[in-house]
Structure formats: structure tokens, C-alpha cells
Coordinates of C-alpha atoms in Angstrom, one line a residue:
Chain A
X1 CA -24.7 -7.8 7.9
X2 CA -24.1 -11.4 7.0
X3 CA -20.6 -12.0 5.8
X4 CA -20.0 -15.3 3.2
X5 CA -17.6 -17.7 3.8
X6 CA -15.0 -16.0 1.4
X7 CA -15.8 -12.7 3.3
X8 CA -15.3 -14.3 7.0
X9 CA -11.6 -15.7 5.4
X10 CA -10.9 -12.2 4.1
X11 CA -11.4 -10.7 7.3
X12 CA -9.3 -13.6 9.5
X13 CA -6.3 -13.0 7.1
X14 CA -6.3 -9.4 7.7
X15 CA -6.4 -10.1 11.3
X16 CA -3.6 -12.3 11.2
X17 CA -1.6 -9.9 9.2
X18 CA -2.8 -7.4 12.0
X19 CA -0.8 -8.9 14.7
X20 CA 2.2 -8.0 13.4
X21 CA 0.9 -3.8 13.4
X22 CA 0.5 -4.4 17.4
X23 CA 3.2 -4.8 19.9
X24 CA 4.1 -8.8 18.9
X25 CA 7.2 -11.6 19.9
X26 CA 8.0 -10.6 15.9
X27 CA 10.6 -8.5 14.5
X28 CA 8.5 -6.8 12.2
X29 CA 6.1 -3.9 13.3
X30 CA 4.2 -2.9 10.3
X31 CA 2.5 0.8 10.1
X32 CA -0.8 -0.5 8.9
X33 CA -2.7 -3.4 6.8
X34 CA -4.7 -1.8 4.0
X35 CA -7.8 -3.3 2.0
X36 CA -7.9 -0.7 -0.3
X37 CA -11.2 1.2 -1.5
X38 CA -12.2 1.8 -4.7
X39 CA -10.7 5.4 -5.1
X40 CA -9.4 7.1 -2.2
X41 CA -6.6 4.7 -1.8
X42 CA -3.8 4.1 0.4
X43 CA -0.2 6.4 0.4
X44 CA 2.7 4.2 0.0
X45 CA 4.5 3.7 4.0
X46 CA 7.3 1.7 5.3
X47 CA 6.1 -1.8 6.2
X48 CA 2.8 -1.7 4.9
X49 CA 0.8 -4.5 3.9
X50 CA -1.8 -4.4 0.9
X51 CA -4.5 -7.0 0.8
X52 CA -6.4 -7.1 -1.9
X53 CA -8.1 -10.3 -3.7
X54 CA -6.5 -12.0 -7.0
X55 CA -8.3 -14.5 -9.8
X56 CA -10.5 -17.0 -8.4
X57 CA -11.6 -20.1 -9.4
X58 CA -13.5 -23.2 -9.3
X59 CA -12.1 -26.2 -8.6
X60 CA -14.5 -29.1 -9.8
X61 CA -12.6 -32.2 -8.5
X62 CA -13.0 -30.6 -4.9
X63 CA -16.8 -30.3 -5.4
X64 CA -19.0 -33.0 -5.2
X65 CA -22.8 -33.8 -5.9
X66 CA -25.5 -33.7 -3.2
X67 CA -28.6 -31.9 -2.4
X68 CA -27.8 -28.6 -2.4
X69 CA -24.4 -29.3 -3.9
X70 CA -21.2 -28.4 -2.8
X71 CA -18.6 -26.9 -4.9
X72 CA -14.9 -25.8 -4.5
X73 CA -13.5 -22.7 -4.9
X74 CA -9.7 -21.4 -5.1
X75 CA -9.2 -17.7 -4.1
X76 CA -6.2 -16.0 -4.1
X77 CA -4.8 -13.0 -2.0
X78 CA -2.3 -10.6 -2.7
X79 CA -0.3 -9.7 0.5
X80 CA 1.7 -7.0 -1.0
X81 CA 4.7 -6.4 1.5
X82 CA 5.7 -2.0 1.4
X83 CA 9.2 -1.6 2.0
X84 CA 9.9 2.6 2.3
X85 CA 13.8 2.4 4.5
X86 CA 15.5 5.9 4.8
X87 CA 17.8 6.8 2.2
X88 CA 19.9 7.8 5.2
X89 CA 19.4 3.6 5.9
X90 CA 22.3 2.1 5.0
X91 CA 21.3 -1.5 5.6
X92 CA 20.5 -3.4 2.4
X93 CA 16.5 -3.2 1.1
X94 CA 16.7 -6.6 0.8
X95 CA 17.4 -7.7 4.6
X96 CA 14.5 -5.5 5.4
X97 CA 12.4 -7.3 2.9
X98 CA 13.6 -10.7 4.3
X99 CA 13.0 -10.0 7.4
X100 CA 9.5 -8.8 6.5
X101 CA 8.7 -11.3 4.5
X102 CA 9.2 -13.9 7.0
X103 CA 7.4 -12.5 10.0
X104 CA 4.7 -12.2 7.9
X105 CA 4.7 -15.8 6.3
X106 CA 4.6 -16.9 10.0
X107 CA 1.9 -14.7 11.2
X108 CA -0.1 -16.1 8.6
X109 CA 0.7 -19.7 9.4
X110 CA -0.7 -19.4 13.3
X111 CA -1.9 -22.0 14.6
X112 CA 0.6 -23.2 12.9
X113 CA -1.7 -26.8 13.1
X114 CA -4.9 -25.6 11.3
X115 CA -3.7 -22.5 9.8
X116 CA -4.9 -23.3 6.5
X117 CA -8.4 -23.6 7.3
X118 CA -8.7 -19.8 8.6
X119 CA -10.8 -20.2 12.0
X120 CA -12.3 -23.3 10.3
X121 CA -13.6 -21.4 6.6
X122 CA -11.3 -23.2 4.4
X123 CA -9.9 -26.5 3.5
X124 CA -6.4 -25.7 2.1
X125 CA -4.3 -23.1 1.3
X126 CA -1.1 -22.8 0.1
X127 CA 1.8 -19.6 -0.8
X128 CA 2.2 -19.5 -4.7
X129 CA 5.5 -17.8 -6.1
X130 CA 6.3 -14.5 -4.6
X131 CA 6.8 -11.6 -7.1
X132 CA 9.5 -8.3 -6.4
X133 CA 7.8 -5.2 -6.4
X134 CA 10.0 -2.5 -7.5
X135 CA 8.3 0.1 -8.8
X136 CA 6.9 3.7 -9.0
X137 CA 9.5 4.3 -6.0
X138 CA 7.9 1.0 -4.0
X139 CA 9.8 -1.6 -3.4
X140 CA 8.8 -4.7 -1.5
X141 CA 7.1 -8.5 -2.5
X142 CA 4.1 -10.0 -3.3
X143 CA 3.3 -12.7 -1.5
X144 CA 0.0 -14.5 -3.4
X145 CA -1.2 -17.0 -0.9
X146 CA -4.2 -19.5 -2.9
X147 CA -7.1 -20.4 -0.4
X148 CA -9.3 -23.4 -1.6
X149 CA -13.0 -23.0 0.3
X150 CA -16.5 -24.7 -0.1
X151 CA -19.7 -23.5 -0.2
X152 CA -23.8 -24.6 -1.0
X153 CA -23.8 -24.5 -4.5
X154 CA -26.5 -21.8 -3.9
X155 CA -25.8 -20.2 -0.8
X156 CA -22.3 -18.4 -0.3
X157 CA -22.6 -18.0 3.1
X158 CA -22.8 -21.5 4.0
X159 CA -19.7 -23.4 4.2
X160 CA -19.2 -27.2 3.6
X161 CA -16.9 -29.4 4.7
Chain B
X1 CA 21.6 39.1 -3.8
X2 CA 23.0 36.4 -6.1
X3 CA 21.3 34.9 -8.9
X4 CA 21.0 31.9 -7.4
X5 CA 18.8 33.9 -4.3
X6 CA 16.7 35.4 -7.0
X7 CA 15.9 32.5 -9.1
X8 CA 15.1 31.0 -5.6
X9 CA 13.2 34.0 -4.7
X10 CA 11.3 34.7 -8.0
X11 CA 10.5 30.5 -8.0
X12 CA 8.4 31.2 -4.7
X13 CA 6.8 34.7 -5.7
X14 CA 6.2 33.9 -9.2
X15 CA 5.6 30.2 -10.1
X16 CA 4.2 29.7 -6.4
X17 CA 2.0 32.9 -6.4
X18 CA -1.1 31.7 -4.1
X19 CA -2.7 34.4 -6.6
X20 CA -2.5 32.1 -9.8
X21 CA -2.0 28.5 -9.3
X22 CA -0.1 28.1 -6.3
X23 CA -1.6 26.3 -2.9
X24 CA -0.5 26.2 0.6
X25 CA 1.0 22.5 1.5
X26 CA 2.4 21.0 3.9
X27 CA 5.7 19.2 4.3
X28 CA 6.2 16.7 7.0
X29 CA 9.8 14.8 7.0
X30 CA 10.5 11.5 8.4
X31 CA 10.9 12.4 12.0
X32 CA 7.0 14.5 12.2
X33 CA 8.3 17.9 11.7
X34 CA 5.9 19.9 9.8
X35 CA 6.6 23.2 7.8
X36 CA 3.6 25.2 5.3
X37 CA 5.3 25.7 1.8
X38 CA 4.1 27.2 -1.4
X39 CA 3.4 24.5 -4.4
X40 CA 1.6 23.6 -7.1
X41 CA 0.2 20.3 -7.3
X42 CA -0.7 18.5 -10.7
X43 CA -3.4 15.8 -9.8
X44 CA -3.4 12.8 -12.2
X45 CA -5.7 10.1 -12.8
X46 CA -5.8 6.8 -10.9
X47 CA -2.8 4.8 -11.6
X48 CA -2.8 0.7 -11.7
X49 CA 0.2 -0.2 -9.8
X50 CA 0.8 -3.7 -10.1
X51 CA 0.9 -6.0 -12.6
X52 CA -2.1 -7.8 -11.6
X53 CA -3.8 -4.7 -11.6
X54 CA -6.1 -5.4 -8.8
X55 CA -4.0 -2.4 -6.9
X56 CA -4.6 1.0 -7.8
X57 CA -3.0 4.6 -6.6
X58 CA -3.5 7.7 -7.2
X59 CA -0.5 9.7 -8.6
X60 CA 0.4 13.9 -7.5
X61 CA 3.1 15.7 -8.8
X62 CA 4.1 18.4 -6.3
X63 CA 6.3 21.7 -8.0
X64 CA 8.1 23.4 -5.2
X65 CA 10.7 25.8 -4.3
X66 CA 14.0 23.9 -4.3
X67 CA 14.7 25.4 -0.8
X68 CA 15.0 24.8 2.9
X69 CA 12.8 27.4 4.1
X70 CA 10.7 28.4 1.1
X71 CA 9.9 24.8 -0.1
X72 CA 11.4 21.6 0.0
X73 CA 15.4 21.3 -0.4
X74 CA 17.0 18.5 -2.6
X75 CA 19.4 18.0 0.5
X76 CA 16.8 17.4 3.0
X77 CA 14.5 15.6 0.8
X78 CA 14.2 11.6 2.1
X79 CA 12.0 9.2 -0.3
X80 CA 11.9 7.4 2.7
X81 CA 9.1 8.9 4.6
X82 CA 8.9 12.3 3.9
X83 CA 5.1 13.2 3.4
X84 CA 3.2 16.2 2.1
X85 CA -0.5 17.0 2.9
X86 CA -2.6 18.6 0.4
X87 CA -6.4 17.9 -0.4
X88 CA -6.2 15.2 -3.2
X89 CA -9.4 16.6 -4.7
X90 CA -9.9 20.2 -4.3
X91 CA -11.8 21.3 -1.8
X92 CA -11.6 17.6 0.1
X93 CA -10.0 17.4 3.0
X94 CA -5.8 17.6 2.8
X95 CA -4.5 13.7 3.9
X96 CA -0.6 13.2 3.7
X97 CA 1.0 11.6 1.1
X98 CA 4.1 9.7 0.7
X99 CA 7.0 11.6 -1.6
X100 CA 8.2 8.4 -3.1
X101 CA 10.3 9.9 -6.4
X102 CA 11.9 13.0 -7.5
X103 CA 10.9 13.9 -10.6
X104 CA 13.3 16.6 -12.0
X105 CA 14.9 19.1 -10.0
X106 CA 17.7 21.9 -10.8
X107 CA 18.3 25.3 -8.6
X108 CA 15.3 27.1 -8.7
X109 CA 12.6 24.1 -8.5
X110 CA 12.2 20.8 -7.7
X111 CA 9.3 18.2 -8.5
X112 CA 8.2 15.3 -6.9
X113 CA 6.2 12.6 -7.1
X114 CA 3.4 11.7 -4.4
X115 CA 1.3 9.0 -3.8

């Protein structure tokens, strides 16, 4: 199966994010990295990540004319960061989450040179204000990360530069 | 026996009964040790979680015995880790699921919420 350009970033994210699941020089050792399905979704677990996809948009003064065209799009991911300590733990929930939260900032931004361009899909991208998530018994952050891409006008699956 | 050791008692063989409502779960704590306890689950509909809404869960409440040996006790219990597995459709296949709040409790029962 063919995957489109926003696809092929999807998937280099995640593996990025993945690293840090594995035996890694980081601090953090997360249980698992989750793109959730439809209905059968994940259960809540300390130091999970939850990747999902946010608003997109397109981003005319990136595009430009041409035969086909290419146009300029700006996706954004949701890496929501689980946080599930011991209640026997009784280090603050907010070191954890700092701690978290940083490993996983860095683990996105390797190569830290061309990170942005996500084994060469993209053109930009950039971390947008983190949000706290403390709810339903969760706690942990959002951290929305805003990936600008071009494509064919026609034609997902072929980049442009 | 006290009243306390029948309210506990009648909790399992009454409100539990595997005859009317009841099913067989199981509790794992945080460190993997797994015990089968009576319960009744209430399945709920698909929950959005976040704001944004593009993250969705589903939502169990679990009823059991508020005990160390016939269900779950409030003492032991750690939102932290503690799982229970039970089929989240019935007749699926049981997957473990993270206790995450506790919903009520008193002597006799206690409730908790899974996702």
C-alpha cells in the first residue's frame, strides 16, 4: 500500500516517539505509543504517548503555481503525554511530567539538524502551546507539534519541495 | 460473625451472584499479581476525552466487593496501575483495563472507574 506524504510523516513521528519505548540514552522509558482506532481504544498507562492528528490546513502563501501545482499544508499532531505514578509515589506528578515532557521534545527533534523535515517529508515544523491534561483520573500534557508539508495539487503522495 | 463480615459476605453472594448479573473478573495490581473476583460491570458508551475531541475512550464502571480476598479492598486499591480484565463487549475477548478513579465506596462495596 502506498502511503501519502502526510501518512509517511505520521508514521516517522511515531517512530521517533518509539525510541524512547526501547532501551534509549533517555530517562524516560514509555510503556507504549498509541494511534488509536476508531473504537477499541487504548487503557490509560503510565508514560504512554497518544498520537493522534489535530486541524489541518492549507497554507496558501507556502504554495505556489506550476504545472501540476504545489500547495502547502499545515498538520498538526497531538502527542498526548500519560502520566499514571503510584499513589504510593511520593515524588511530585509534576517532575514526572517534566521529565517526560522533555525526553520526548528531544526525541522528536533528532537529528536535531533536519528534524523538521521528518526523513525529508516536510518543510517545517514547529511545537505550539502545550495544554495540561488532568482529567477522568489522567493526568499528563499535550504537546501539539504543527507540521507544514507540500504536495501535487492532485496527487498526495507526491511530495514537493 | 459481625455485621460488618455479613454485609461483606452478603455483597459477594447477593449483589455479585454469577446467577443474576454478576461476572467473573480479574484484578491485577501494580506489581502483576492477579486474583479472579466477583463484579458487576456497567459498560458505557464511548467517551471524548479531550478537549479537542480527536481522542476517545471507552468508559466501565466495575461494582465489587469492598474486600481483600472477595473483591478489591479500598486499602489495596492503587489508581496508579492497578488493572482489571474483563471482556469490554460481552462475549469479546477480556483485555485489562486501567482503574483510574474510585467512584463511591463504603463497607460493603466499592465502585470504580475503568478505562
Amino acid at each position: 500500500m502506498s502511503l501519502s506524504v502526510l501518512e509517511l510523516i505520521a508514521v516517522e513521528l511515531e517512530r521517533r516517539l518509539k525510541t524512547l519505548a526501547a532501551a534509549s540514552s533517555y530517562d524516560t522509558r514509555l510503556s507504549e505509543v498509541v494511534r488509536p482506532k476508531r473504537l477499541e481504544t487504548f487503557t490509560p498507562k503510565h508514560l504512554q504517548v497518544i498520537l493522534t492528528q489535530g486541524d489541518s490546513q492549507r497554507i496558501d502563501e507556502l504554495s505556489y503555481p506550476g504545472n501540476p501545482p504545489a500547495v502547502a499544508y499545515r498538520q498538526v499532531f497531538n502527542i498526548r503525554c500519560h502520566v499514571m505514578p503510584s499513589e504510593r509515589n511520593c515524588e511530585a506528578v509534576d517532575i514526572v511530567i517534566n521529565q517526560m515532557r522533555a525526553d520526548v521534545i528531544s526525541v522528536v527533534c533528532t537529528p536535531q539538524a533536519d528534524w523538521y523535515q521528518f526523513d525529508g517529508q516536510s518543510i517545517d515544523a514547529q511545537f505550539e502551546p502545550e495544554e495540561t491534561i488532568s482529567s477522568e483520573g489522567i493526568d499528563g500534557i499535550n504537546l501539539p507539534i504543527a507540521i507544514v508539508y507540500r504536495t501535487d495539487e492532485h496527487d498526495p503522495y507526491t511530495r514537493r519541495a | 460473625m459481625s455485621l460488618h463480615d455479613t454485609i461483606i459476605a452478603d455483597a459477594s453472594a447477593v449483589f455479585c451472584n454469577l446467577e443474576d448479573f454478576g461476572e467473573t473478573v480479574t484484578y491485577y495490581n501494580r506489581d502483576g499479581d492477579a486474583r479472579d473476583i466477583k463484579a458487576i460491570v456497567v459498560r458505557d458508551a464511548l467517551e471524548v476525552l479531550s478537549e479537542a475531541g480527536d481522542v476517545t475512550s471507552l468508559s466501565f464502571a466495575v461494582h465489587v466487593v469492598n474486600s481483600a480476598t472477595l473483591g478489591i479492598s479500598s486499602e489495596e486499591i492503587d489508581r496508579g496501575g492497578d488493572m482489571i480484565e474483563f471482556p469490554s463487549q460481552i462475549g469479546q475477548e477480556a483485555t485489562r483495563r486501567s482503574i483510574v478513579r474510585i467512584l463511591e465506596h463504603d463497607e460493603g462495596m466499592i465502585s470504580i472507574e475503568c478505562r
